[in-house]
């Protein structure tokens, strides 16, 4: 069926570069005349988004201001302070204004003792013409006004300018994108003319991570096969000595890198000089899966991955990602890959600082997902974060990224030669891939190295960053040396990530620590990942055991555990649901206990058939319990009815966000509604999440039921006909429903005589003295007569999208408040747009309105600013217009949890049974746990002290910088396999050339000797003056050979 | 004229001429070399009679079993196929990587879950079925006209077992619209044709 939504092509867009320049450009980067300036005109579809965002963010990042009366006088050379002062005074004397008041602003710094090429001068009432005449002085190069640079806070959302001209063919549906920062990447060549603050000087990332310690021990990655899936690599790049094979999987007939991305990534892993990589002796396998136009397809990946499996690749770096974890062929293939012992390292994504932006495949349990930090150990702004969203709505996301490492301003190989610096998680990923390669080569028994054991070693050794939660930093920052120690004392075992649950620990355990639990609340779910280093498949023996600590009130909580039936490949989940026992309904305090899990795997090296390896792990749990808050303080968030991408194409609520049109952040209070959650928490509300049908909760317990962007939610947009034409898939892509599903919503609220209309509106307005922006919302078409309805003048966006006309519609009803007439009846508030509480692409927040509506629904207090507003209008009867209907032939039922396919119209599905948690039978123990779980919880049962670093030998194996004058292509081994498609990089070319040169040289030598021995045929030149002749003879004597 | 002639006779002039021509020679040789490599590696159409080097072992029953060490399909969640075509559960795998043939559940050349078009729903059975000696002509036929995208893969395959491992994996032929399987039920194919497209 052709209408099935397709997002086949993967366009590796210049990711909406969030911050192109946050001081990661090397100081020398500005003079990078030697660096290649690759500027392949990026895909025209993509460039607008990238450039728009980056420009805007640039403004936000820092601003400059001219300092009045101060000027920088630049000289043509370096002069002493006295000479400079002399030149300036003579230059000013030459100007026509004789009454210029000026003095030199002293610069008190250590450099002031040395000659300088500029001076800071304070000149009053300087006219532009007099400044120009200053430049007439022979030693003065130019005069520029002094600027002051302000660096603004790091956490600015990337706000987008309104762009009406861009078509709907935009970048987001092409899912898999390269994860280097688009603009940071291209601007890294020093094309920026504006000033930027260099917060850190890029250094050799391998040395910072102490890779040289392992190099000196003789480990350089030899014997480890690394695959780089990227944009290719040119054949004779001087940085690489062991490129085993290059293959092309794209439709372009080249193996070379036309972008520089693949070269950079390969350089971070295996460069042997200049900007050194981690494992220079590793065997590089270059897979070109991205074209120079930044296009890629899932099918190319499938074939390339198959080849990687056949070639028994050990480590695979994938610096790309995309939002759709529902691409089953791709996800299955990644599982297959790790099941074949390929250690997969992937970038977590560059969509930060928004939560819920993790990219696939880095968000898979079997993949090492890497986030980025800068050299000052701050989480890089661009690094994607937040929990995984696969598990929603019923469960809760897993902790990702796994680890973080340097990803901002890292130096790596330039496209043809030299080094460049680059930022993005696609830089952090090869840092880890290189480290993994180096680590793998240190292990004597390679059988022990597998995707799980490597990940266990990395996360157990990682250094936690202070003040950052686990959904941003994972287990912390990569520590290569500790990972080496752990890996070299490793015994196959299972471990947990996170390794303990301390719901009181802030900020690491945010958001758990932000809200205590109480009796009657929705259970708190912690999704723990089990890593099984014992084998690719495993199982949990019997059932996990819950053991509350009696001295520490462990009996005040109930725990239910669900887990993967089979741990494959190398990992599985362990979901722990915690809720408060009835006896603690009005109790306040801390409760502790632990869950014991035993994991078993078939033993492969056991002589006995059917033998099993087992490993038991303990998961300590610590929670804070408070008495149940009053009903009016409790808000329930409906996650169950949320529809999103993947799997279906559900446009965002704000149709202006054309460069990121899909709604893919999970719509959870801990992802893109995080700000709203924090606002509600700060207002004293307790927010719970309902991951089950509405029938599964007791409404009498809650003050408000918040239901956004749902099938029957509170925010809605008509199903206007938006279509996307996918360039690559050659198919029209029809939205399965609008950002909110109006017809379904109308079904729900029709019982109260309410309905939303089919208009689509947008515009700025003021409500109760607050500036508001209505971002693609819809209007209220029908409302009960005794309700309060607020209307505003808005632009008709439906008309604009369909016909490219602009029309302002007066009095669009957007907000409705209604008290149901029955006694003790509830209250309903309707607002036509939710963009103002969504973190993604929010333009103006409206938390004040949310507060007001919650006040209304909880306490029946109507804010006077709303009830007595000038904008109040009579509720629309809505009988004159047809209400929106579902599009003919839409496929909503495929993704909907409440509709099912049916001949004719989709019919509601029968409601599923409410999820029933089977509480684990407690086995109380008389134990106490330490107050700090983190410090005491061993991540792996490995005795670290045993693995001391061996004596460092003074030997640096073939890792050396290129000395000046040294040829670039001196040690490329291997030969060309004739007739082989896969080009093996060979050294035949230099040999051929050398032989040819020798032949020519000998020919010339023979000729010359012949000419010398032959008698001169010409008659002697009598006319020639003798002194010249003599001179010639002497010259010949001095220079006998050429 | 005389000056020119005299100049030409000077050795350093000759030297410069020689040097320049040498440089020109070297660069042109290098360029040509590069071009030929490029032409060679980017050959679109392969010679039609190219065949994958076969090292097919015919394993006729247990008697001919001489292998000490077996390769197997490694990845399976519960099942594994060894290079002799036996499918067994993970727990029945011997230390040498072969399936324990004495366990009744271990079966050789089993085509369970495979359809008539050569597509199976379980990878391990696909490999086992593909290892049947009588599948050789089918595989040879496939190899001789393998699609361009598969040349990398299938020219690197060395024997029957590797070929079956590689052939049964899902590939670009298994998907439609890049993000869905043509047939999610039977997606592992040893045969020539891609999985049948299931109507959505």
Coordinates of C-alpha atoms in Angstrom, one line a residue, chain A residues 463-997:
Chain A
X463 CA 34.2 9.1 36.4
X464 CA 31.0 10.7 37.4
X465 CA 30.7 14.4 36.7
X466 CA 29.4 16.4 39.6
X467 CA 26.0 18.2 39.3
X468 CA 24.8 16.3 36.2
X469 CA 22.0 13.8 36.2
X470 CA 22.3 10.3 34.8
X471 CA 20.1 11.0 31.8
X472 CA 22.7 13.5 30.6
X473 CA 26.0 11.9 31.6
X474 CA 25.1 8.2 31.9
X475 CA 27.8 6.7 34.0
X476 CA 30.2 9.6 33.6
X477 CA 33.3 10.4 31.7
X478 CA 35.5 7.8 30.0
X479 CA 38.5 6.9 32.0
X480 CA 40.8 4.8 29.7
X481 CA 43.3 3.7 32.3
X482 CA 40.8 2.5 34.8
X483 CA 39.0 0.7 32.1
X484 CA 42.2 -1.0 31.2
X485 CA 42.7 -2.1 34.8
X486 CA 39.1 -3.4 35.0
X487 CA 39.2 -5.2 31.6
X488 CA 42.4 -6.9 32.5
X489 CA 41.1 -8.4 35.7
X490 CA 37.7 -9.1 34.2
X491 CA 35.8 -12.4 34.8
X492 CA 32.6 -13.0 32.9
X493 CA 29.7 -11.7 35.0
X494 CA 26.4 -9.8 34.8
X495 CA 26.1 -6.2 36.0
X496 CA 23.4 -3.6 36.1
X497 CA 23.0 -0.1 34.7
X498 CA 22.3 1.9 36.8
X499 CA 23.8 -0.3 39.5
X500 CA 21.6 1.0 42.3
X501 CA 18.4 3.0 42.7
X502 CA 18.6 5.9 45.1
X503 CA 15.6 8.0 44.6
X504 CA 16.8 10.5 47.1
X505 CA 20.1 11.3 45.4
X506 CA 20.1 14.6 43.7
X507 CA 21.0 15.6 41.1
X508 CA 22.3 12.4 39.7
X509 CA 19.0 10.5 40.0
X510 CA 16.9 13.3 38.6
X511 CA 14.0 13.2 37.9
X512 CA 13.4 10.5 40.5
X513 CA 14.8 12.6 43.3
X514 CA 12.6 15.5 42.3
X515 CA 9.4 14.0 43.7
X516 CA 9.0 11.7 46.7
X517 CA 6.7 8.8 46.4
X518 CA 3.5 8.4 48.4
X519 CA 0.7 5.9 49.0
X520 CA -1.8 5.8 46.2
X521 CA 0.4 7.3 43.6
X522 CA 1.2 5.7 40.3
X523 CA 4.2 3.3 40.8
X524 CA 7.6 4.8 40.1
X525 CA 9.3 2.7 37.5
X526 CA 13.1 2.4 37.1
X527 CA 14.2 0.7 34.0
X528 CA 17.5 -1.0 34.7
X529 CA 19.6 -2.6 32.0
X530 CA 21.2 -6.0 32.7
X531 CA 24.5 -6.4 30.9
X532 CA 25.6 -10.0 30.6
X533 CA 29.2 -10.5 29.9
X534 CA 29.0 -14.3 30.1
X535 CA 27.4 -14.9 26.8
X536 CA 25.3 -13.5 24.0
X537 CA 22.2 -15.1 25.4
X538 CA 21.2 -15.5 29.0
X539 CA 18.2 -15.8 31.3
X540 CA 17.2 -14.8 34.7
X541 CA 17.2 -17.7 37.0
X542 CA 14.0 -18.2 39.0
X543 CA 12.7 -14.8 39.9
X544 CA 14.4 -11.7 41.2
X545 CA 14.1 -11.5 45.0
X546 CA 13.0 -8.4 46.8
X547 CA 14.6 -8.1 50.2
X548 CA 13.5 -5.1 52.3
X549 CA 15.8 -4.0 55.1
X550 CA 13.7 -4.2 58.2
X551 CA 15.8 -1.7 60.3
X552 CA 15.5 0.7 57.4
X553 CA 11.7 0.6 56.9
X554 CA 12.0 -1.6 53.8
X555 CA 8.6 -3.0 54.6
X556 CA 7.0 0.4 53.8
X557 CA 7.4 -0.1 50.1
X558 CA 6.2 -2.7 47.6
X559 CA 8.3 -3.7 44.7
X560 CA 7.3 -5.4 41.5
X561 CA 9.9 -6.6 39.0
X562 CA 9.5 -7.4 35.3
X563 CA 12.3 -8.5 33.1
X564 CA 13.3 -9.7 29.7
X565 CA 12.5 -13.4 29.3
X566 CA 15.8 -13.9 27.3
X567 CA 18.7 -11.6 27.7
X568 CA 19.7 -11.3 24.0
X569 CA 22.0 -9.9 22.6
X570 CA 24.2 -9.4 25.7
X571 CA 21.6 -7.4 27.5
X572 CA 18.1 -7.2 28.8
X573 CA 15.9 -5.0 31.0
X574 CA 14.9 -5.3 34.6
X575 CA 12.0 -2.9 35.3
X576 CA 11.5 -2.2 39.0
X577 CA 8.2 -0.6 40.0
X578 CA 8.1 0.9 43.4
X579 CA 5.1 1.9 45.3
X580 CA 4.2 2.7 48.9
X581 CA 2.5 0.2 51.1
X582 CA -0.8 1.1 52.6
X583 CA 0.6 1.1 56.1
X584 CA 2.9 4.0 55.2
X585 CA 0.0 6.2 53.8
X586 CA 0.7 8.9 56.3
X587 CA 4.3 8.1 57.1
X588 CA 7.3 10.1 56.1
X589 CA 10.8 8.8 55.9
X590 CA 13.4 6.7 54.0
X591 CA 12.9 3.1 53.1
X592 CA 15.6 0.7 51.8
X593 CA 16.1 -2.8 50.5
X594 CA 17.5 -4.6 47.6
X595 CA 16.6 -6.8 44.7
X596 CA 18.7 -9.9 44.0
X597 CA 19.0 -11.2 40.4
X598 CA 20.7 -14.3 39.2
X599 CA 21.7 -14.4 35.5
X600 CA 22.7 -17.6 33.8
X601 CA 24.3 -18.2 30.4
X602 CA 25.3 -21.4 28.6
X603 CA 28.9 -22.0 29.2
X604 CA 30.7 -22.2 25.9
X605 CA 34.1 -23.3 27.0
X606 CA 32.9 -25.8 29.4
X607 CA 33.7 -29.4 28.7
X608 CA 30.4 -30.5 30.2
X609 CA 27.5 -30.2 27.8
X610 CA 24.7 -28.1 29.2
X611 CA 26.9 -26.3 31.7
X612 CA 26.0 -22.8 32.7
X613 CA 27.7 -19.8 34.0
X614 CA 25.8 -17.9 36.7
X615 CA 26.2 -14.5 38.2
X616 CA 24.2 -12.9 41.0
X617 CA 23.9 -9.1 41.3
X618 CA 22.3 -7.0 44.0
X619 CA 20.3 -3.9 43.2
X620 CA 20.1 -1.6 46.3
X621 CA 17.0 0.5 46.5
X622 CA 16.4 3.6 48.6
X623 CA 13.3 5.8 48.4
X624 CA 11.8 8.8 50.2
X625 CA 8.2 8.4 51.3
X626 CA 5.8 11.3 52.1
X627 CA 2.2 11.3 53.2
X628 CA -0.2 11.3 50.3
X629 CA -0.7 14.9 49.2
X630 CA -4.3 16.3 48.9
X631 CA -6.2 15.6 45.8
X632 CA -6.0 19.3 44.6
X633 CA -2.2 19.0 44.5
X634 CA -2.1 15.9 42.3
X635 CA -1.9 16.1 38.5
X636 CA -2.1 13.1 36.3
X637 CA -0.4 13.2 32.9
X638 CA -1.9 10.9 30.3
X639 CA 0.9 9.2 28.5
X640 CA -1.2 6.3 27.2
X641 CA -3.0 8.2 24.5
X642 CA 0.0 9.9 23.1
X643 CA 0.7 9.4 19.5
X644 CA 4.1 10.1 18.1
X645 CA 6.8 9.4 15.6
X646 CA 8.0 6.7 15.3
X647 CA 6.1 4.7 14.1
X648 CA 3.6 7.0 12.4
X649 CA 4.1 10.4 10.9
X650 CA 2.5 12.7 13.4
X651 CA 3.4 16.3 12.7
X652 CA 4.4 18.6 15.6
X653 CA 1.9 20.9 17.0
X654 CA 3.7 23.8 15.6
X655 CA 3.6 23.6 11.9
X656 CA 6.2 26.2 11.6
X657 CA 8.9 23.9 12.7
X658 CA 9.4 22.6 9.2
X659 CA 13.0 21.5 9.7
X660 CA 12.0 19.3 12.5
X661 CA 8.4 18.4 11.8
X662 CA 8.1 15.1 13.5
X663 CA 6.9 14.7 17.0
X664 CA 9.6 12.4 18.3
X665 CA 10.6 13.5 21.8
X666 CA 8.2 11.2 23.6
X667 CA 5.8 13.9 25.0
X668 CA 6.6 12.8 28.5
X669 CA 7.0 15.0 31.5
X670 CA 10.6 13.9 31.8
X671 CA 11.4 14.6 28.1
X672 CA 10.1 17.5 26.1
X673 CA 7.6 18.5 28.8
X674 CA 10.3 18.7 31.4
X675 CA 10.1 22.5 31.9
X676 CA 6.4 22.2 32.5
X677 CA 7.0 19.4 35.0
X678 CA 9.6 21.4 36.9
X679 CA 7.2 24.4 36.9
X680 CA 4.4 22.3 38.4
X681 CA 6.8 20.8 40.9
X682 CA 8.0 24.2 42.0
X683 CA 4.3 25.2 42.4
X684 CA 3.9 22.3 44.8
X685 CA 2.0 20.0 42.5
X686 CA 2.7 16.3 42.4
X687 CA 2.8 15.0 38.8
X688 CA 2.2 11.4 38.0
X689 CA 2.2 9.6 34.7
X690 CA -0.6 7.3 33.5
X691 CA 0.7 4.8 31.1
X692 CA -2.5 2.8 30.9
X693 CA -6.1 3.5 29.7
X694 CA -8.1 6.1 31.5
X695 CA -10.2 3.4 33.1
X696 CA -7.2 2.2 35.0
X697 CA -7.0 5.1 37.5
X698 CA -9.2 6.5 40.2
X699 CA -10.1 10.0 39.1
X700 CA -11.3 10.9 42.6
X701 CA -7.7 10.9 43.7
X702 CA -6.5 13.6 41.4
X703 CA -7.0 17.3 41.1
X704 CA -6.3 17.4 37.4
X705 CA -6.0 15.1 34.5
X706 CA -3.6 16.6 32.0
X707 CA -3.9 15.3 28.6
X708 CA -1.8 16.8 25.9
X709 CA -1.3 16.0 22.3
X710 CA -3.3 12.9 22.5
X711 CA -5.9 11.0 20.7
X712 CA -8.5 12.3 23.1
X713 CA -6.5 15.0 24.7
X714 CA -6.9 18.6 25.4
X715 CA -5.0 20.0 22.5
X716 CA -5.9 19.6 19.1
X717 CA -5.5 20.5 15.6
X718 CA -7.6 19.5 12.7
X719 CA -6.5 16.9 10.2
X720 CA -5.6 19.4 7.6
X721 CA -4.2 17.8 4.6
X722 CA -0.5 18.1 5.0
X723 CA 1.6 16.0 2.8
X724 CA 5.3 15.5 2.6
X725 CA 6.9 14.3 -0.5
X726 CA 9.9 12.3 0.3
X727 CA 12.6 12.9 -2.1
X728 CA 14.1 9.5 -1.9
X729 CA 11.1 7.3 -1.2
X730 CA 9.2 8.8 -4.1
X731 CA 6.0 8.7 -2.2
X732 CA 3.6 11.1 -0.7
X733 CA 3.5 10.8 3.0
X734 CA 0.2 11.5 4.5
X735 CA -0.1 12.5 8.2
X736 CA -2.1 9.9 10.0
X737 CA -3.6 12.5 12.2
X738 CA -2.8 16.1 13.1
X739 CA -0.5 16.9 16.0
X740 CA -3.6 16.4 18.1
X741 CA -6.3 14.2 16.9
X742 CA -9.4 16.4 16.8
X743 CA -12.0 14.0 15.6
X744 CA -11.2 11.6 18.5
X745 CA -11.1 14.4 20.9
X746 CA -14.4 15.7 19.8
X747 CA -15.9 12.2 20.4
X748 CA -14.7 12.5 24.0
X749 CA -15.8 16.0 24.8
X750 CA -19.1 16.0 22.8
X751 CA -20.9 14.7 25.9
X752 CA -20.5 18.2 27.4
X753 CA -21.5 19.9 24.2
X754 CA -18.0 20.9 23.3
X755 CA -16.1 20.5 20.1
X756 CA -13.0 21.8 18.3
X757 CA -13.3 23.2 14.8
X758 CA -11.4 22.5 11.7
X759 CA -9.6 25.9 11.4
X760 CA -5.9 26.2 12.0
X761 CA -4.7 29.4 13.5
X762 CA -1.5 31.0 14.4
X763 CA -0.4 34.4 15.8
X764 CA 0.8 36.6 18.6
X765 CA -1.6 38.0 21.1
X766 CA -1.8 39.2 24.7
X767 CA -3.9 37.5 27.3
X768 CA -4.1 38.8 30.8
X769 CA -1.0 40.9 30.3
X770 CA 1.0 38.0 29.1
X771 CA 2.5 37.8 25.6
X772 CA 1.3 34.7 24.0
X773 CA 2.0 32.9 20.8
X774 CA -0.5 30.5 19.3
X775 CA 1.5 28.0 17.3
X776 CA -0.7 26.1 14.9
X777 CA -3.6 25.6 17.2
X778 CA -7.3 25.1 16.5
X779 CA -10.4 26.9 17.6
X780 CA -13.3 25.9 19.8
X781 CA -16.3 25.3 17.5
X782 CA -18.9 24.5 20.1
X783 CA -19.1 25.2 23.8
X784 CA -21.9 25.2 26.4
X785 CA -23.7 28.4 26.8
X786 CA -22.8 29.0 30.4
X787 CA -19.0 28.5 29.9
X788 CA -16.4 31.1 29.7
X789 CA -14.9 31.5 26.2
X790 CA -11.9 33.7 25.3
X791 CA -11.4 34.7 21.7
X792 CA -8.5 36.4 19.9
X793 CA -7.6 37.6 16.5
X794 CA -5.4 35.1 14.8
X795 CA -4.0 34.3 11.3
X796 CA -5.6 31.5 9.4
X797 CA -2.7 29.1 9.0
X798 CA -4.7 26.5 7.2
X799 CA -5.3 29.0 4.4
X800 CA -1.7 29.9 4.4
X801 CA -0.5 26.3 4.1
X802 CA -3.0 25.3 1.5
X803 CA -3.2 28.4 -0.6
X804 CA -0.3 30.6 0.4
X805 CA -2.7 33.4 1.4
X806 CA -2.6 35.3 4.6
X807 CA -5.9 36.2 6.3
X808 CA -6.6 37.4 9.8
X809 CA -9.6 36.0 11.4
X810 CA -11.2 38.0 14.1
X811 CA -12.5 36.5 17.3
X812 CA -11.2 32.9 17.2
X813 CA -12.3 31.1 20.3
X814 CA -9.2 29.6 21.8
X815 CA -9.8 29.0 25.5
X816 CA -12.9 27.6 27.3
X817 CA -13.6 27.1 30.9
X818 CA -16.7 25.1 32.0
X819 CA -18.1 23.9 35.3
X820 CA -20.2 20.8 34.8
X821 CA -23.7 21.4 36.3
X822 CA -24.1 18.2 38.4
X823 CA -23.4 18.6 42.1
X824 CA -19.7 18.2 42.9
X825 CA -19.1 17.9 39.2
X826 CA -15.7 18.5 37.7
X827 CA -14.4 21.4 35.7
X828 CA -13.1 21.3 32.2
X829 CA -10.6 23.7 30.6
X830 CA -9.9 23.6 26.9
X831 CA -7.0 25.4 25.2
X832 CA -6.4 25.0 21.6
X833 CA -2.6 24.8 21.5
X834 CA 0.1 23.1 23.6
X835 CA 3.2 24.4 22.0
X836 CA 3.6 26.8 24.8
X837 CA 4.3 24.1 27.4
X838 CA 6.3 21.9 25.1
X839 CA 10.1 22.4 25.4
X840 CA 10.7 21.5 21.8
X841 CA 10.5 24.7 19.7
X842 CA 8.5 26.6 22.3
X843 CA 8.5 30.3 21.5
X844 CA 6.7 31.7 24.5
X845 CA 5.8 29.7 27.5
X846 CA 2.4 29.9 29.1
X847 CA 3.0 28.2 32.4
X848 CA 1.1 31.0 34.0
X849 CA -2.0 29.9 32.0
X850 CA -1.4 26.3 33.1
X851 CA -1.3 27.5 36.7
X852 CA -4.5 29.5 36.2
X853 CA -6.2 26.5 34.6
X854 CA -5.1 24.2 37.4
X855 CA -6.3 26.7 39.9
X856 CA -9.6 26.6 38.1
X857 CA -9.9 22.9 37.8
X858 CA -8.6 22.1 41.3
X859 CA -10.2 24.9 43.4
X860 CA -12.8 26.4 41.1
X861 CA -11.1 29.8 41.3
X862 CA -11.6 31.5 38.0
X863 CA -8.8 34.0 37.4
X864 CA -10.5 37.5 37.0
X865 CA -8.1 38.3 34.3
X866 CA -9.8 35.6 32.3
X867 CA -13.4 35.8 33.4
X868 CA -13.5 39.6 33.0
X869 CA -11.3 39.8 29.9
X870 CA -12.3 42.0 27.0
X871 CA -11.7 39.1 24.8
X872 CA -14.5 37.1 26.4
X873 CA -17.1 36.2 23.8
X874 CA -20.3 34.3 23.8
X875 CA -19.7 30.5 23.5
X876 CA -20.1 29.4 19.9
X877 CA -23.0 27.1 19.2
X878 CA -21.1 25.5 16.4
X879 CA -24.1 24.2 14.6
X880 CA -23.3 26.1 11.3
X881 CA -20.1 24.3 10.5
X882 CA -19.2 20.7 10.0
X883 CA -16.8 19.3 12.5
X884 CA -13.6 17.9 11.3
X885 CA -13.6 14.3 10.1
X886 CA -10.9 11.9 9.8
X887 CA -9.1 11.8 6.4
X888 CA -10.3 9.1 4.1
X889 CA -8.0 6.2 4.2
X890 CA -5.8 7.2 7.0
X891 CA -3.9 4.6 9.0
X892 CA -4.3 5.9 12.4
X893 CA -5.5 2.6 13.7
X894 CA -2.1 1.1 13.0
X895 CA -0.6 3.3 15.7
X896 CA -3.5 3.9 17.9
X897 CA -4.1 2.0 21.0
X898 CA -7.8 2.7 21.0
X899 CA -8.8 2.3 17.3
X900 CA -8.7 -0.8 15.3
X901 CA -8.9 -1.5 11.6
X902 CA -12.3 -2.2 10.5
X903 CA -14.2 -2.3 7.2
X904 CA -15.3 1.3 6.8
X905 CA -14.5 3.4 9.7
X906 CA -12.0 2.4 12.3
X907 CA -13.9 1.3 15.4
X908 CA -12.7 1.7 19.0
X909 CA -10.7 -1.3 20.2
X910 CA -11.9 -3.1 23.2
X911 CA -10.0 -1.6 26.1
X912 CA -7.0 -3.7 27.1
X913 CA -6.9 -5.1 30.6
X914 CA -5.3 -2.7 33.0
X915 CA -1.7 -3.6 33.6
X916 CA -1.4 -5.6 36.8
X917 CA 1.8 -5.5 38.7
X918 CA 2.5 -8.6 40.6
X919 CA 4.2 -7.4 43.7
X920 CA 7.2 -9.4 44.6
X921 CA 6.9 -11.4 47.8
X922 CA 9.2 -9.7 50.2
X923 CA 11.9 -11.7 51.9
X924 CA 12.9 -9.3 54.7
X925 CA 16.4 -9.3 55.9
X926 CA 17.9 -7.7 59.0
X927 CA 20.4 -5.7 57.2
X928 CA 21.3 -2.0 56.9
X929 CA 22.6 -0.3 53.9
X930 CA 25.2 2.5 53.9
X931 CA 23.7 6.0 53.5
X932 CA 25.6 6.6 50.3
X933 CA 24.7 3.9 47.9
X934 CA 26.8 5.1 45.0
X935 CA 30.1 5.0 46.8
X936 CA 29.5 1.6 48.2
X937 CA 27.9 -0.1 45.3
X938 CA 30.6 -1.9 43.3
X939 CA 29.8 -1.7 39.6
X940 CA 31.6 -4.9 38.8
X941 CA 33.1 -7.5 41.1
X942 CA 36.6 -6.8 40.0
X943 CA 39.5 -6.3 42.4
X944 CA 41.0 -3.2 40.9
X945 CA 44.0 -3.1 43.3
X946 CA 45.3 -6.3 41.8
X947 CA 45.8 -4.7 38.4
X948 CA 48.6 -2.3 38.9
X949 CA 49.9 -0.7 35.8
X950 CA 53.0 -2.6 34.7
X951 CA 56.3 -0.8 34.5
X952 CA 56.3 1.7 31.8
X953 CA 58.8 0.9 29.2
X954 CA 60.5 3.7 27.4
X955 CA 59.2 2.6 24.1
X956 CA 56.9 4.4 21.8
X957 CA 55.8 2.1 19.1
X958 CA 55.8 3.8 15.8
X959 CA 53.6 6.7 16.9
X960 CA 55.5 9.8 16.0
X961 CA 54.8 13.1 14.5
X962 CA 55.9 13.8 11.0
X963 CA 59.2 15.5 11.0
X964 CA 59.5 18.4 8.7
X965 CA 60.4 17.6 5.1
X966 CA 59.4 14.0 5.6
X967 CA 57.4 12.5 2.8
X968 CA 53.8 11.8 3.6
X969 CA 53.3 8.4 2.0
X970 CA 56.1 6.3 3.2
X971 CA 54.6 3.4 5.0
X972 CA 51.4 2.3 3.3
X973 CA 51.6 -1.4 3.3
X974 CA 49.7 -3.9 1.2
X975 CA 49.2 -4.3 -2.5
X976 CA 46.5 -3.7 -5.1
X977 CA 44.4 -6.7 -5.8
X978 CA 43.8 -6.7 -9.5
X979 CA 40.2 -7.1 -10.4
X980 CA 39.0 -6.6 -6.9
X981 CA 36.3 -4.2 -6.3
X982 CA 37.5 -3.5 -2.9
X983 CA 40.5 -1.5 -3.1
X984 CA 43.3 -2.4 -0.9
X985 CA 45.6 0.5 -0.4
X986 CA 48.9 -0.4 -2.0
X987 CA 52.4 0.9 -2.2
X988 CA 52.8 -0.1 -5.9
X989 CA 52.4 3.5 -7.1
X990 CA 55.6 4.8 -5.4
X991 CA 57.5 1.8 -6.6
X992 CA 56.4 2.3 -10.2
X993 CA 57.2 5.9 -10.1
X994 CA 60.6 5.3 -8.6
X995 CA 61.5 2.7 -11.1
X996 CA 60.4 5.0 -13.9
X997 CA 62.4 7.8 -12.6

